[in-house]
PDB file of C-alpha atoms and ligand atoms in Angstrom:
ATOM      1  CA  MET K  18      97.778 134.166  83.318  1.00  0.00           C
ATOM      2  CA  ALA K  19      94.093 134.024  84.704  1.00  0.00           C
ATOM      3  CA  ASN K  20      93.800 130.406  85.575  1.00  0.00           C
ATOM      4  CA  LYS K  21      97.422 130.460  87.438  1.00  0.00           C
ATOM      5  CA  HIS K  22      97.720 128.788  91.228  1.00  0.00           C
ATOM      6  CA  MET K  23     100.730 130.353  93.030  1.00  0.00           C
ATOM      7  CA  GLY K  24     102.091 129.304  96.056  1.00  0.00           C
ATOM      8  CA  ARG K  25     104.902 129.891  98.469  1.00  0.00           C
ATOM      9  CA  CYS K  26     106.978 128.887 101.597  1.00  0.00           C
ATOM     10  CA  SER K  27     106.725 130.148 104.714  1.00  0.00           C
ATOM     11  CA  CYS K  28     109.514 133.038 104.202  1.00  0.00           C
ATOM     12  CA  GLY K  29     108.724 133.019 100.444  1.00  0.00           C
ATOM     13  CA  ALA K  30     112.527 132.207  99.151  1.00  0.00           C
ATOM     14  CA  VAL K  31     110.471 128.856  97.225  1.00  0.00           C
ATOM     15  CA  THR K  32     107.919 130.360  95.107  1.00  0.00           C
ATOM     16  CA  PHE K  33     106.016 128.165  92.699  1.00  0.00           C
ATOM     17  CA  GLU K  34     102.998 127.932  90.067  1.00  0.00           C
ATOM     18  CA  PHE K  35     100.784 125.650  87.746  1.00  0.00           C
ATOM     19  CA  SER K  36      97.884 126.224  86.115  1.00  0.00           C
ATOM     20  CA  SER K  37      95.657 123.089  86.302  1.00  0.00           C
ATOM     21  CA  ASP K  38      92.655 122.522  88.692  1.00  0.00           C
ATOM     22  CA  PRO K  39      93.813 119.792  91.055  1.00  0.00           C
ATOM     23  CA  THR K  40      90.927 117.295  90.867  1.00  0.00           C
ATOM     24  CA  PHE K  41      92.356 115.230  93.611  1.00  0.00           C
ATOM     25  CA  VAL K  42      92.297 116.415  97.165  1.00  0.00           C
ATOM     26  CA  ALA K  43      92.556 114.898 100.235  1.00  0.00           C
ATOM     27  CA  ASP K  44      93.300 114.883 103.967  1.00  0.00           C
ATOM     28  CA  CYS K  45      96.096 112.738 105.034  1.00  0.00           C
ATOM     29  CA  TYR K  46      96.604 112.106 108.864  1.00  0.00           C
ATOM     30  CA  CYS K  47      99.593 109.753 108.331  1.00  0.00           C
ATOM     31  CA  ILE K  48     102.345 109.810 110.990  1.00  0.00           C
ATOM     32  CA  ASP K  49     104.427 111.440 108.589  1.00  0.00           C
ATOM     33  CA  CYS K  50     101.915 114.677 107.828  1.00  0.00           C
ATOM     34  CA  GLN K  51     101.854 114.816 111.785  1.00  0.00           C
ATOM     35  CA  LYS K  52     105.836 115.378 112.179  1.00  0.00           C
ATOM     36  CA  SER K  53     106.779 116.855 109.230  1.00  0.00           C
ATOM     37  CA  SER K  54     103.862 119.561 109.410  1.00  0.00           C
ATOM     38  CA  GLY K  55     103.878 119.781 113.319  1.00  0.00           C
ATOM     39  CA  GLY K  56     100.052 119.630 112.581  1.00  0.00           C
ATOM     40  CA  VAL K  57      97.546 116.922 113.078  1.00  0.00           C
ATOM     41  CA  MET K  58      96.874 116.200 109.478  1.00  0.00           C
ATOM     42  CA  SER K  59      98.156 117.645 106.190  1.00  0.00           C
ATOM     43  CA  THR K  60      95.998 118.377 103.274  1.00  0.00           C
ATOM     44  CA  TYR K  61      97.290 118.468  99.804  1.00  0.00           C
ATOM     45  CA  LEU K  62      96.521 118.022  96.151  1.00  0.00           C
ATOM     46  CA  SER K  63      98.093 116.731  93.095  1.00  0.00           C
ATOM     47  CA  VAL K  64      99.318 118.599  90.323  1.00  0.00           C
ATOM     48  CA  PRO K  65     101.033 117.137  86.857  1.00  0.00           C
ATOM     49  CA  GLU K  66     104.629 117.162  87.065  1.00  0.00           C
ATOM     50  CA  GLU K  67     104.672 119.007  83.558  1.00  0.00           C
ATOM     51  CA  ASP K  68     102.438 121.683  84.801  1.00  0.00           C
ATOM     52  CA  PHE K  69     104.674 122.415  87.891  1.00  0.00           C
ATOM     53  CA  VAL K  70     106.780 125.129  87.614  1.00  0.00           C
ATOM     54  CA  LEU K  71     109.240 126.412  90.324  1.00  0.00           C
ATOM     55  CA  LEU K  72     109.933 129.915  90.003  1.00  0.00           C
ATOM     56  CA  SER K  73     112.339 130.551  92.956  1.00  0.00           C
ATOM     57  CA  GLY K  74     114.151 128.813  95.349  1.00  0.00           C
ATOM     58  CA  GLU K  75     116.010 125.611  96.126  1.00  0.00           C
ATOM     59  CA  PRO K  76     113.592 122.910  98.311  1.00  0.00           C
ATOM     60  CA  LYS K  77     115.784 120.416  99.985  1.00  0.00           C
ATOM     61  CA  GLY K  78     114.601 116.785  99.169  1.00  0.00           C
ATOM     62  CA  PHE K  79     114.224 114.212 102.120  1.00  0.00           C
ATOM     63  CA  GLN K  80     113.539 111.198 100.831  1.00  0.00           C
ATOM     64  CA  TYR K  81     111.462 108.361 102.735  1.00  0.00           C
ATOM     65  CA  THR K  82     109.308 105.496 103.268  1.00  0.00           C
ATOM     66  CA  ALA K  83     105.795 105.796 103.872  1.00  0.00           C
ATOM     67  CA  ASP K  84     103.403 103.769 106.390  1.00  0.00           C
ATOM     68  CA  SER K  85     102.489 102.240 103.048  1.00  0.00           C
ATOM     69  CA  GLY K  86     106.091 101.034 101.890  1.00  0.00           C
ATOM     70  CA  ASN K  87     106.400 103.275  98.953  1.00  0.00           C
ATOM     71  CA  THR K  88     109.544 106.022  99.000  1.00  0.00           C
ATOM     72  CA  LEU K  89     108.686 109.456  98.252  1.00  0.00           C
ATOM     73  CA  VAL K  90     110.610 112.624  98.303  1.00  0.00           C
ATOM     74  CA  ARG K  91     109.610 115.099 100.791  1.00  0.00           C
ATOM     75  CA  ASN K  92     110.597 118.980  99.392  1.00  0.00           C
ATOM     76  CA  PHE K  93     110.862 121.609 102.083  1.00  0.00           C
ATOM     77  CA  CYS K  94     112.494 125.264 101.745  1.00  0.00           C
ATOM     78  CA  PRO K  95     115.797 125.132 103.391  1.00  0.00           C
ATOM     79  CA  THR K  96     115.809 128.503 104.684  1.00  0.00           C
ATOM     80  CA  CYS K  97     112.258 127.879 106.594  1.00  0.00           C
ATOM     81  CA  GLY K  98     111.765 124.826 106.845  1.00  0.00           C
ATOM     82  CA  ALA K  99     108.181 124.657 105.228  1.00  0.00           C
ATOM     83  CA  ARG K 100     107.458 121.433 103.501  1.00  0.00           C
ATOM     84  CA  VAL K 101     105.637 122.296 100.210  1.00  0.00           C
ATOM     85  CA  PHE K 102     105.801 119.694  98.156  1.00  0.00           C
ATOM     86  CA  THR K 103     106.397 115.875  97.858  1.00  0.00           C
ATOM     87  CA  ASN K 104     107.413 113.969  94.577  1.00  0.00           C
ATOM     88  CA  GLN K 105     109.086 111.001  93.109  1.00  0.00           C
ATOM     89  CA  LEU K 106     106.115 109.091  94.891  1.00  0.00           C
ATOM     90  CA  GLN K 107     106.449 104.961  94.174  1.00  0.00           C
ATOM     91  CA  GLY K 108     103.332 104.268  92.190  1.00  0.00           C
ATOM     92  CA  PHE K 109     102.628 107.713  91.231  1.00  0.00           C
ATOM     93  CA  PRO K 110     104.932 108.701  88.412  1.00  0.00           C
ATOM     94  CA  GLY K 111     104.474 112.406  87.324  1.00  0.00           C
ATOM     95  CA  THR K 112     102.938 113.576  90.065  1.00  0.00           C
ATOM     96  CA  VAL K 113     103.563 116.233  92.203  1.00  0.00           C
ATOM     97  CA  PHE K 114     101.677 116.519  95.311  1.00  0.00           C
ATOM     98  CA  VAL K 115     101.819 120.116  96.609  1.00  0.00           C
ATOM     99  CA  MET K 116     100.702 121.386 100.087  1.00  0.00           C
ATOM    100  CA  MET K 117      97.703 123.178 100.270  1.00  0.00           C
ATOM    101  CA  GLY K 118      98.652 125.106 102.702  1.00  0.00           C
ATOM    102  CA  ALA K 119     101.292 126.606 100.694  1.00  0.00           C
ATOM    103  CA  LEU K 120      99.048 128.332  98.031  1.00  0.00           C
ATOM    104  CA  ASP K 121      98.717 131.688  98.204  1.00  0.00           C
ATOM    105  CA  HIS K 122      94.890 130.831  97.133  1.00  0.00           C
ATOM    106  CA  PRO K 123      93.856 127.697  98.638  1.00  0.00           C
ATOM    107  CA  GLU K 124      89.924 128.646  98.149  1.00  0.00           C
ATOM    108  CA  ALA K 125      90.330 128.749  94.610  1.00  0.00           C
ATOM    109  CA  ILE K 126      91.010 124.916  94.902  1.00  0.00           C
ATOM    110  CA  ILE K 127      87.942 121.890  94.993  1.00  0.00           C
ATOM    111  CA  PRO K 128      87.631 120.877  98.951  1.00  0.00           C
ATOM    112  CA  PRO K 129      89.171 117.233  99.557  1.00  0.00           C
ATOM    113  CA  ILE K 130      87.661 114.622  98.189  1.00  0.00           C
ATOM    114  CA  MET K 131      88.592 111.874 100.588  1.00  0.00           C
ATOM    115  CA  GLU K 132      90.554 111.591 103.965  1.00  0.00           C
ATOM    116  CA  ILE K 133      93.656 108.513 104.163  1.00  0.00           C
ATOM    117  CA  PHE K 134      95.170 107.270 106.884  1.00  0.00           C
ATOM    118  CA  THR K 135      92.231 108.015 109.510  1.00  0.00           C
ATOM    119  CA  LYS K 136      93.336 105.490 111.576  1.00  0.00           C
ATOM    120  CA  ARG K 137      95.984 107.643 112.481  1.00  0.00           C
ATOM    121  CA  ARG K 138      93.395 110.710 113.366  1.00  0.00           C
ATOM    122  CA  ILE K 139      93.440 112.493 116.643  1.00  0.00           C
ATOM    123  CA  ALA K 140      90.023 111.492 118.257  1.00  0.00           C
ATOM    124  CA  TRP K 141      88.941 115.392 118.683  1.00  0.00           C
ATOM    125  CA  THR K 142      88.727 115.724 114.905  1.00  0.00           C
ATOM    126  CA  ARG K 143      86.057 115.449 113.051  1.00  0.00           C
ATOM    127  CA  ALA K 144      85.537 113.537 109.709  1.00  0.00           C
ATOM    128  CA  LEU K 145      84.347 115.411 106.642  1.00  0.00           C
ATOM    129  CA  ASP K 146      81.644 114.178 104.716  1.00  0.00           C
ATOM    130  CA  VAL K 147      83.568 112.132 102.290  1.00  0.00           C
ATOM    131  CA  PRO K 148      85.069 108.672 102.010  1.00  0.00           C
ATOM    132  CA  GLN K 149      87.337 108.121 104.667  1.00  0.00           C
ATOM    133  CA  TYR K 150      90.035 105.198 104.528  1.00  0.00           C
ATOM    134  CA  PRO K 151      92.515 103.635 107.123  1.00  0.00           C
ATOM    135  CA  ALA K 152      95.261 104.029 105.211  1.00  0.00           C
ATOM    136  CA  ARG K 153      95.823 104.276 101.365  1.00  0.00           C
ATOM    137  CA  PRO K 154      93.365 104.251  99.445  1.00  0.00           C
ATOM    138  CA  ASP K 155      93.946 100.599  97.160  1.00  0.00           C
ATOM    139  CA  ALA K 156      93.438 102.992  93.789  1.00  0.00           C
ATOM    140  CA  GLY K 157      96.426 103.387  91.832  1.00  0.00           C
TER     141      GLY K 157
HETATM  142 ZN1   ZN B 229     110.937 129.494 103.417  1.00  0.00          ZN
HETATM  143 ZN1   ZN B 230     100.551 111.996 104.945  1.00  0.00          ZN
END
């Protein structure tokens, strides 16, 4: 179990784990990430669906249409309201996007490799030294 990554919502009702080491990590400044997190951006990482294991809790799914026009389902803890992961993103079948802040040990994950929807960036935030995309990157 040495290579397991674990995470949970704010109240601890929803817990999950996965064993792969994510290679895709992004800062997202889209409006939804701002509104749903209450922060100025969110950082998430991709995990193959078959590797993502929900250990406890019953996340509630909220489907919506993103800035890109794609639909996706944002999953949050119905008790504490914490946004935990996103899935069923159109164009990314079989992928779960886990919120970095939900991880017990986020420092075990690589830093963001890109920043997206930077057109929504609030002026006082500073860009990381990684590729910047005004909206969603074309790849994928
Ligand atoms: Zn919770
Ligand atoms: Zn976003």
